[in-house]
């Protein structure tokens, strides 16, 4: 209809016909365009001794590609992917087909998973020692996990309010480890800007081979495989931006939302519109999962609910490793009404203007 009448006219006309009950509108899902990835593997059908005799015959017949391929399979003593064979010995498809037709080699299709995380080079890490404030926060979250595991109560929600560098991520990691001990799994949401390889590697190092990732930068094939692996329970932890809250994670026991005030948790540009934090709170209630909201600068609504007692408030006011060379920035609040009374009609306070001039005079840069 859009091709016939144009997109806008078609939509308007259909909506009018539906309202008049002259037309019934129905929806159907598009077929899945992604399929499981399959790789061809080759393996010997004969013993190594028989293969060596056959290799001699192939050399005598000048069937060099077939001989090299067969020799490589003997050396590997395992099934090998066709891609590896091609790269290592320069074998051709014709050579492989010839060996298969003679019954010397079998050719199998094996399904492989497209893994967006390369665990090669990622060393496993151990839990870090905690500060008193971290220990107190972790024990509170552990208590919530135990209460949730026992059932019968509404799952707890925690606001982990800690300054930058207070070690909130370590609390997430150790709380997730406790969740796994209880036979449950977790989802970790991070702002899109924070979903860096370093962030993913930190979780992957603590849970080697048990971290799934979902985000829009994955290929369709990777998204397809990750979704099915999550649904089948292969991962203890799923990490991603706001859309990861819809991951089909079974036995959900803990949901972590890092930097919960971030505007990127709101899906506002297209339907369905939602706020991942609100979805997480409802999902936690339905699944019996504890929710941890972490931030150095909590959202006003979240802060209000914590102060009112709807959420447990966990405070971590100090850095894990205080550094005299990089102290927390000092914050100065200026009442612009007083500036106006003093005759300053600039949008900048006198203190801010002086600080800007001082920075520029010292060859520094300024961000407003």
Short mmCIF file of C-alpha atoms in Angstrom, two decimals:
data_model
loop_
_atom_site.label_atom_id
_atom_site.label_comp_id
_atom_site.label_asym_id
_atom_site.label_seq_id
_atom_site.Cartn_x
_atom_site.Cartn_y
_atom_site.Cartn_z
CA UNK A 1 0.00 0.00 0.00
CA UNK A 2 2.87 2.36 0.72
CA UNK A 3 4.28 1.71 -2.75
CA UNK A 4 0.84 2.34 -4.28
CA UNK A 5 -0.29 5.41 -2.32
CA UNK A 6 2.82 6.73 -0.61
CA UNK A 7 3.86 6.13 3.00
CA UNK A 8 1.95 8.96 4.72
CA UNK A 9 -1.28 8.56 2.76
CA UNK A 10 -1.24 4.78 3.19
CA UNK A 11 -0.81 5.03 6.96
CA UNK A 12 -3.55 7.68 7.30
CA UNK A 13 -5.98 5.76 5.11
CA UNK A 14 -5.41 2.47 6.91
CA UNK A 15 -5.89 4.12 10.31
CA UNK A 16 -9.21 5.61 9.15
CA UNK A 17 -10.41 2.26 7.79
CA UNK A 18 -9.46 0.54 11.05
CA UNK A 19 -11.42 3.14 13.08
CA UNK A 20 -14.44 2.54 10.81
CA UNK A 21 -14.00 -1.21 11.43
CA UNK A 22 -13.79 -1.83 7.69
CA UNK A 23 -10.28 -3.23 7.95
CA UNK A 24 -8.54 -5.39 10.54
CA UNK A 25 -4.89 -4.61 11.19
CA UNK A 26 -2.62 -7.41 12.42
CA UNK A 27 1.11 -7.67 13.06
CA UNK A 28 3.55 -10.45 12.43
CA UNK A 29 7.22 -10.84 13.21
CA UNK A 30 9.71 -10.76 10.38
CA UNK A 31 11.48 -14.08 9.86
CA UNK A 32 14.87 -14.40 11.50
CA UNK A 33 17.56 -13.42 9.00
CA UNK A 34 20.42 -14.88 11.00
CA UNK A 35 21.29 -18.57 11.09
CA UNK A 36 23.67 -20.60 13.24
CA UNK A 37 27.25 -20.45 11.98
CA UNK A 38 28.61 -23.77 10.78
CA UNK A 39 32.21 -24.67 10.01
CA UNK A 40 33.45 -27.60 7.93
CA UNK A 41 35.82 -29.93 9.82
CA UNK A 42 37.99 -32.67 8.34
CA UNK A 43 39.11 -35.84 10.12
CA UNK A 44 40.91 -39.06 9.19
CA UNK A 45 38.85 -42.16 8.46
CA UNK A 46 41.91 -44.43 8.58
CA UNK A 47 44.76 -45.14 10.97
CA UNK A 48 47.96 -43.09 10.92
CA UNK A 49 49.89 -46.07 9.48
CA UNK A 50 47.40 -46.52 6.65
CA UNK A 51 47.47 -42.78 6.02
CA UNK A 52 51.27 -42.76 5.64
CA UNK A 53 51.09 -45.56 3.06
CA UNK A 54 48.47 -43.57 1.18
CA UNK A 55 50.65 -40.44 1.38
CA UNK A 56 53.52 -42.32 -0.32
CA UNK A 57 51.18 -43.42 -3.11
CA UNK A 58 49.89 -39.85 -3.55
CA UNK A 59 53.44 -38.49 -3.76
CA UNK A 60 54.24 -41.10 -6.41
CA UNK A 61 51.17 -39.99 -8.40
CA UNK A 62 52.21 -36.33 -8.01
CA UNK A 63 48.96 -35.59 -6.13
CA UNK A 64 50.88 -33.11 -4.00
CA UNK A 65 47.93 -31.16 -2.54
CA UNK A 66 46.19 -34.35 -1.41
CA UNK A 67 49.41 -35.70 0.11
CA UNK A 68 50.10 -32.47 2.01
CA UNK A 69 46.55 -32.33 3.33
CA UNK A 70 46.64 -35.95 4.49
CA UNK A 71 50.06 -35.44 6.11
CA UNK A 72 48.72 -32.43 8.03
CA UNK A 73 45.74 -34.41 9.38
CA UNK A 74 48.09 -37.20 10.52
CA UNK A 75 50.24 -34.68 12.38
CA UNK A 76 47.25 -33.04 14.09
CA UNK A 77 45.64 -36.35 15.16
CA UNK A 78 42.31 -34.53 15.59
CA UNK A 79 39.56 -33.08 13.48
CA UNK A 80 40.62 -29.77 11.96
CA UNK A 81 38.58 -26.94 10.48
CA UNK A 82 38.79 -26.49 6.74
CA UNK A 83 39.91 -22.87 7.27
CA UNK A 84 42.88 -24.03 9.35
CA UNK A 85 43.82 -26.65 6.75
CA UNK A 86 43.65 -24.11 3.95
CA UNK A 87 45.84 -21.61 5.81
CA UNK A 88 48.43 -24.11 7.04
CA UNK A 89 49.04 -26.22 3.94
CA UNK A 90 47.39 -24.26 1.14
CA UNK A 91 45.05 -27.14 0.37
CA UNK A 92 42.36 -26.73 -2.26
CA UNK A 93 38.71 -27.74 -2.02
CA UNK A 94 39.28 -30.14 -4.89
CA UNK A 95 42.02 -31.95 -2.94
CA UNK A 96 39.77 -32.28 0.11
CA UNK A 97 36.84 -33.53 -2.00
CA UNK A 98 39.11 -36.12 -3.64
CA UNK A 99 40.19 -37.54 -0.25
CA UNK A 100 36.56 -37.57 0.93
CA UNK A 101 35.42 -39.42 -2.21
CA UNK A 102 38.11 -42.07 -1.60
CA UNK A 103 36.84 -42.58 1.95
CA UNK A 104 40.15 -41.52 3.48
CA UNK A 105 38.77 -38.39 5.12
CA UNK A 106 35.38 -37.43 6.56
CA UNK A 107 33.92 -33.98 6.22
CA UNK A 108 31.53 -32.75 8.95
CA UNK A 109 29.65 -29.52 9.53
CA UNK A 110 30.07 -28.31 13.12
CA UNK A 111 28.07 -25.45 14.63
CA UNK A 112 30.28 -22.82 16.27
CA UNK A 113 29.36 -19.84 18.42
CA UNK A 114 30.32 -16.32 17.41
CA UNK A 115 31.95 -15.04 20.59
CA UNK A 116 32.32 -11.24 20.91
CA UNK A 117 34.68 -11.66 23.87
CA UNK A 118 38.13 -13.01 23.21
CA UNK A 119 39.30 -14.58 26.45
CA UNK A 120 42.80 -15.06 25.07
CA UNK A 121 45.15 -12.76 26.93
CA UNK A 122 42.67 -12.01 29.74
CA UNK A 123 44.17 -13.24 32.98
CA UNK A 124 41.78 -14.29 35.73
CA UNK A 125 41.66 -11.98 38.74
CA UNK A 126 41.02 -12.57 42.44
CA UNK A 127 38.76 -10.54 44.75
CA UNK A 128 40.44 -7.48 46.22
CA UNK A 129 40.72 -6.62 49.90
CA UNK A 130 37.89 -4.33 50.96
CA UNK A 131 37.86 -1.17 53.03
CA UNK A 132 35.55 -1.06 56.09
CA UNK A 133 32.97 0.92 54.09
CA UNK A 134 33.12 -1.59 51.24
CA UNK A 135 32.76 -4.54 53.63
CA UNK A 136 29.72 -2.97 55.28
CA UNK A 137 28.10 -2.32 51.89
CA UNK A 138 28.85 -5.84 50.63
CA UNK A 139 27.48 -7.47 53.79
CA UNK A 140 24.24 -5.52 53.38
CA UNK A 141 23.87 -6.68 49.77
CA UNK A 142 24.69 -10.27 50.78
CA UNK A 143 21.94 -10.09 53.38
CA UNK A 144 19.50 -9.01 50.69
CA UNK A 145 20.60 -11.87 48.44
CA UNK A 146 20.06 -14.40 51.23
CA UNK A 147 16.62 -12.99 52.03
CA UNK A 148 15.70 -13.11 48.36
CA UNK A 149 16.96 -16.71 48.04
CA UNK A 150 14.77 -17.75 50.98
CA UNK A 151 11.74 -16.25 49.21
CA UNK A 152 8.59 -14.90 50.75
CA UNK A 153 9.71 -11.24 50.82
CA UNK A 154 9.86 -8.43 48.29
CA UNK A 155 13.45 -8.29 46.97
CA UNK A 156 15.59 -5.49 48.37
CA UNK A 157 16.74 -2.45 46.41
CA UNK A 158 20.04 -0.82 47.38
CA UNK A 159 21.43 2.59 46.49
CA UNK A 160 25.21 2.29 46.56
CA UNK A 161 26.26 5.93 46.93
CA UNK A 162 30.03 6.12 46.62
CA UNK A 163 32.38 8.83 45.46
CA UNK A 164 34.47 8.28 42.35
CA UNK A 165 37.20 5.79 43.18
CA UNK A 166 35.41 4.37 46.23
CA UNK A 167 35.41 0.85 44.76
CA UNK A 168 31.81 0.36 43.68
CA UNK A 169 32.79 -2.02 40.86
CA UNK A 170 34.51 -4.37 43.32
CA UNK A 171 31.25 -4.48 45.31
CA UNK A 172 29.40 -5.43 42.11
CA UNK A 173 31.91 -8.20 41.36
CA UNK A 174 31.85 -9.73 44.83
CA UNK A 175 28.06 -9.44 45.05
CA UNK A 176 27.81 -11.27 41.71
CA UNK A 177 30.14 -13.98 43.04
CA UNK A 178 27.84 -14.40 46.05
CA UNK A 179 24.85 -14.55 43.69
CA UNK A 180 26.50 -17.39 41.74
CA UNK A 181 27.21 -19.26 45.00
CA UNK A 182 23.48 -19.16 45.70
CA UNK A 183 22.77 -20.77 42.31
CA UNK A 184 21.58 -17.55 40.69
CA UNK A 185 22.79 -15.29 37.87
CA UNK A 186 23.13 -11.57 37.30
CA UNK A 187 22.65 -8.74 34.82
CA UNK A 188 24.90 -5.66 34.89
CA UNK A 189 23.83 -2.48 33.10
CA UNK A 190 26.40 0.20 32.34
CA UNK A 191 26.03 3.46 30.39
CA UNK A 192 26.90 3.11 26.71
CA UNK A 193 29.91 5.39 27.13
CA UNK A 194 31.26 3.09 29.87
CA UNK A 195 30.85 -0.13 27.89
CA UNK A 196 34.53 -0.26 26.95
CA UNK A 197 36.68 -3.35 26.33
CA UNK A 198 38.40 -2.59 29.64
CA UNK A 199 35.10 -2.70 31.53
CA UNK A 200 34.10 -5.98 29.91
CA UNK A 201 37.56 -7.46 30.53
CA UNK A 202 37.33 -6.65 34.24
CA UNK A 203 34.18 -8.74 34.58
CA UNK A 204 35.49 -11.42 32.21
CA UNK A 205 38.67 -11.74 34.30
CA UNK A 206 36.65 -12.38 37.45
CA UNK A 207 34.24 -14.80 35.72
CA UNK A 208 36.32 -16.41 32.93
CA UNK A 209 34.20 -17.80 30.12
CA UNK A 210 30.99 -16.99 32.00
CA UNK A 211 30.29 -13.42 30.88
CA UNK A 212 27.87 -12.66 28.06
CA UNK A 213 27.67 -9.31 26.29
CA UNK A 214 24.72 -7.72 24.51
CA UNK A 215 24.91 -4.37 22.72
CA UNK A 216 24.11 -2.83 19.36
CA UNK A 217 27.72 -2.86 18.13
CA UNK A 218 27.72 -6.66 17.90
CA UNK A 219 27.06 -8.18 14.51
CA UNK A 220 23.64 -9.74 14.00
CA UNK A 221 25.29 -13.16 14.15
CA UNK A 222 26.98 -12.37 17.47
CA UNK A 223 23.72 -11.04 18.90
CA UNK A 224 21.93 -14.18 17.73
CA UNK A 225 24.46 -16.53 19.36
CA UNK A 226 24.77 -14.50 22.58
CA UNK A 227 20.98 -14.42 23.01
CA UNK A 228 20.68 -18.20 22.69
CA UNK A 229 23.68 -18.84 24.94
CA UNK A 230 22.18 -16.56 27.60
CA UNK A 231 18.79 -18.23 27.28
CA UNK A 232 20.36 -21.67 27.70
CA UNK A 233 22.09 -20.60 30.92
CA UNK A 234 25.72 -20.59 29.72
CA UNK A 235 26.57 -17.28 31.42
CA UNK A 236 26.60 -16.30 35.08
CA UNK A 237 26.79 -12.61 34.19
CA UNK A 238 25.36 -10.59 31.31
CA UNK A 239 26.70 -7.07 30.79
CA UNK A 240 25.46 -4.39 28.43
CA UNK A 241 23.68 -1.03 28.02
CA UNK A 242 19.97 -0.44 28.65
CA UNK A 243 18.71 -3.08 26.20
CA UNK A 244 20.56 -5.81 28.13
CA UNK A 245 17.84 -5.60 30.79
CA UNK A 246 15.73 -7.70 28.39
CA UNK A 247 18.34 -10.48 28.22
CA UNK A 248 16.66 -13.89 28.81
CA UNK A 249 18.89 -14.60 31.82
CA UNK A 250 17.46 -17.61 33.73
CA UNK A 251 17.53 -17.87 37.54
CA UNK A 252 18.03 -14.13 37.87
CA UNK A 253 19.24 -13.17 41.34
CA UNK A 254 20.93 -9.77 41.02
CA UNK A 255 20.55 -6.71 38.79
CA UNK A 256 23.22 -4.01 38.94
CA UNK A 257 22.77 -0.58 37.35
CA UNK A 258 25.99 1.39 37.38
CA UNK A 259 25.75 5.21 37.20
CA UNK A 260 22.00 4.87 37.52
CA UNK A 261 21.38 8.60 36.91
CA UNK A 262 22.64 8.38 33.30
CA UNK A 263 20.19 9.68 30.69
CA UNK A 264 21.24 6.91 28.28
CA UNK A 265 19.15 4.46 30.31
CA UNK A 266 16.10 6.13 28.77
CA UNK A 267 14.88 4.79 25.44
CA UNK A 268 13.24 7.89 24.04
CA UNK A 269 13.92 8.00 20.30
CA UNK A 270 11.64 5.20 19.14
CA UNK A 271 9.05 2.77 20.47
CA UNK A 272 8.92 0.97 22.76
CA UNK A 273 9.96 3.84 25.06
CA UNK A 274 11.15 2.84 28.49
CA UNK A 275 13.54 3.65 31.31
CA UNK A 276 15.89 0.74 31.97
CA UNK A 277 16.08 1.59 35.67
CA UNK A 278 12.29 1.33 36.06
CA UNK A 279 12.23 -1.88 34.03
CA UNK A 280 15.00 -3.30 36.24
CA UNK A 281 13.07 -2.48 39.42
CA UNK A 282 9.96 -4.21 38.07
CA UNK A 283 11.96 -7.17 36.76
CA UNK A 284 13.62 -7.54 40.16
CA UNK A 285 10.21 -7.61 41.80
CA UNK A 286 8.85 -10.21 39.37
CA UNK A 287 11.96 -12.41 39.33
CA UNK A 288 12.76 -12.12 43.02
CA UNK A 289 16.09 -10.46 42.24
CA UNK A 290 17.99 -7.91 44.32
CA UNK A 291 18.62 -4.58 42.57
CA UNK A 292 21.73 -2.47 43.24
CA UNK A 293 21.74 1.11 41.95
CA UNK A 294 25.25 2.55 41.97
CA UNK A 295 26.28 6.17 41.56
CA UNK A 296 28.51 8.93 42.84
CA UNK A 297 25.75 11.42 41.99
CA UNK A 298 22.39 9.62 42.31
CA UNK A 299 19.28 10.70 40.48
CA UNK A 300 17.07 13.02 42.58
CA UNK A 301 14.20 10.52 42.54
CA UNK A 302 16.46 7.64 43.57
CA UNK A 303 18.05 9.71 46.32
CA UNK A 304 14.63 10.74 47.65
CA UNK A 305 13.41 7.14 47.78
CA UNK A 306 16.56 6.07 49.60
CA UNK A 307 16.24 8.89 52.15
CA UNK A 308 12.58 7.97 52.63
CA UNK A 309 13.50 4.37 53.35
CA UNK A 310 12.11 2.73 50.20
CA UNK A 311 15.67 1.67 49.29
CA UNK A 312 18.59 0.69 51.50
CA UNK A 313 21.18 3.48 51.43
CA UNK A 314 24.81 2.34 51.41
CA UNK A 315 27.37 5.13 51.75
CA UNK A 316 31.02 4.95 50.66
CA UNK A 317 32.32 8.51 51.14
CA UNK A 318 36.05 7.84 50.71
CA UNK A 319 38.33 6.63 47.95
CA UNK A 320 39.81 3.16 48.22
CA UNK A 321 43.35 4.48 47.83
CA UNK A 322 43.48 8.18 48.72
CA UNK A 323 46.08 9.93 46.60
CA UNK A 324 47.47 13.25 47.73
CA UNK A 325 48.42 13.97 44.14
CA UNK A 326 44.84 13.60 42.83
CA UNK A 327 42.41 14.71 45.54
CA UNK A 328 38.68 14.98 44.90
CA UNK A 329 37.79 18.35 43.35
CA UNK A 330 36.53 21.07 45.65
CA UNK A 331 32.99 22.23 44.92
CA UNK A 332 31.95 25.83 45.47
CA UNK A 333 28.26 26.77 45.35
CA UNK A 334 27.65 30.42 44.39
CA UNK A 335 24.32 32.20 44.88
CA UNK A 336 23.90 34.31 41.73
CA UNK A 337 21.29 36.44 43.50
CA UNK A 338 24.06 37.75 45.71
CA UNK A 339 26.15 38.37 42.59
CA UNK A 340 23.36 40.53 41.16
CA UNK A 341 23.11 42.48 44.39
CA UNK A 342 26.86 43.16 44.13
CA UNK A 343 26.35 44.54 40.61
CA UNK A 344 27.59 41.51 38.66
CA UNK A 345 25.22 41.02 35.72
CA UNK A 346 27.38 38.45 33.95
CA UNK A 347 26.10 34.84 33.69
CA UNK A 348 29.39 33.90 35.37
CA UNK A 349 30.06 34.51 39.03
CA UNK A 350 33.11 36.58 39.96
CA UNK A 351 34.72 33.48 41.46
CA UNK A 352 34.21 31.50 38.24
CA UNK A 353 35.52 34.33 36.07
CA UNK A 354 38.63 34.66 38.20
CA UNK A 355 39.23 30.90 38.05
CA UNK A 356 38.88 30.91 34.24
CA UNK A 357 41.36 33.78 33.84
CA UNK A 358 43.78 32.08 36.23
CA UNK A 359 43.62 28.77 34.32
CA UNK A 360 44.10 30.42 30.92
CA UNK A 361 46.96 32.55 32.21
CA UNK A 362 48.65 29.36 33.39
CA UNK A 363 48.36 27.77 29.94
CA UNK A 364 45.58 25.40 31.06
CA UNK A 365 42.25 24.62 29.40
CA UNK A 366 38.71 25.13 30.67
CA UNK A 367 35.53 23.10 30.18
CA UNK A 368 32.18 24.78 30.89
#
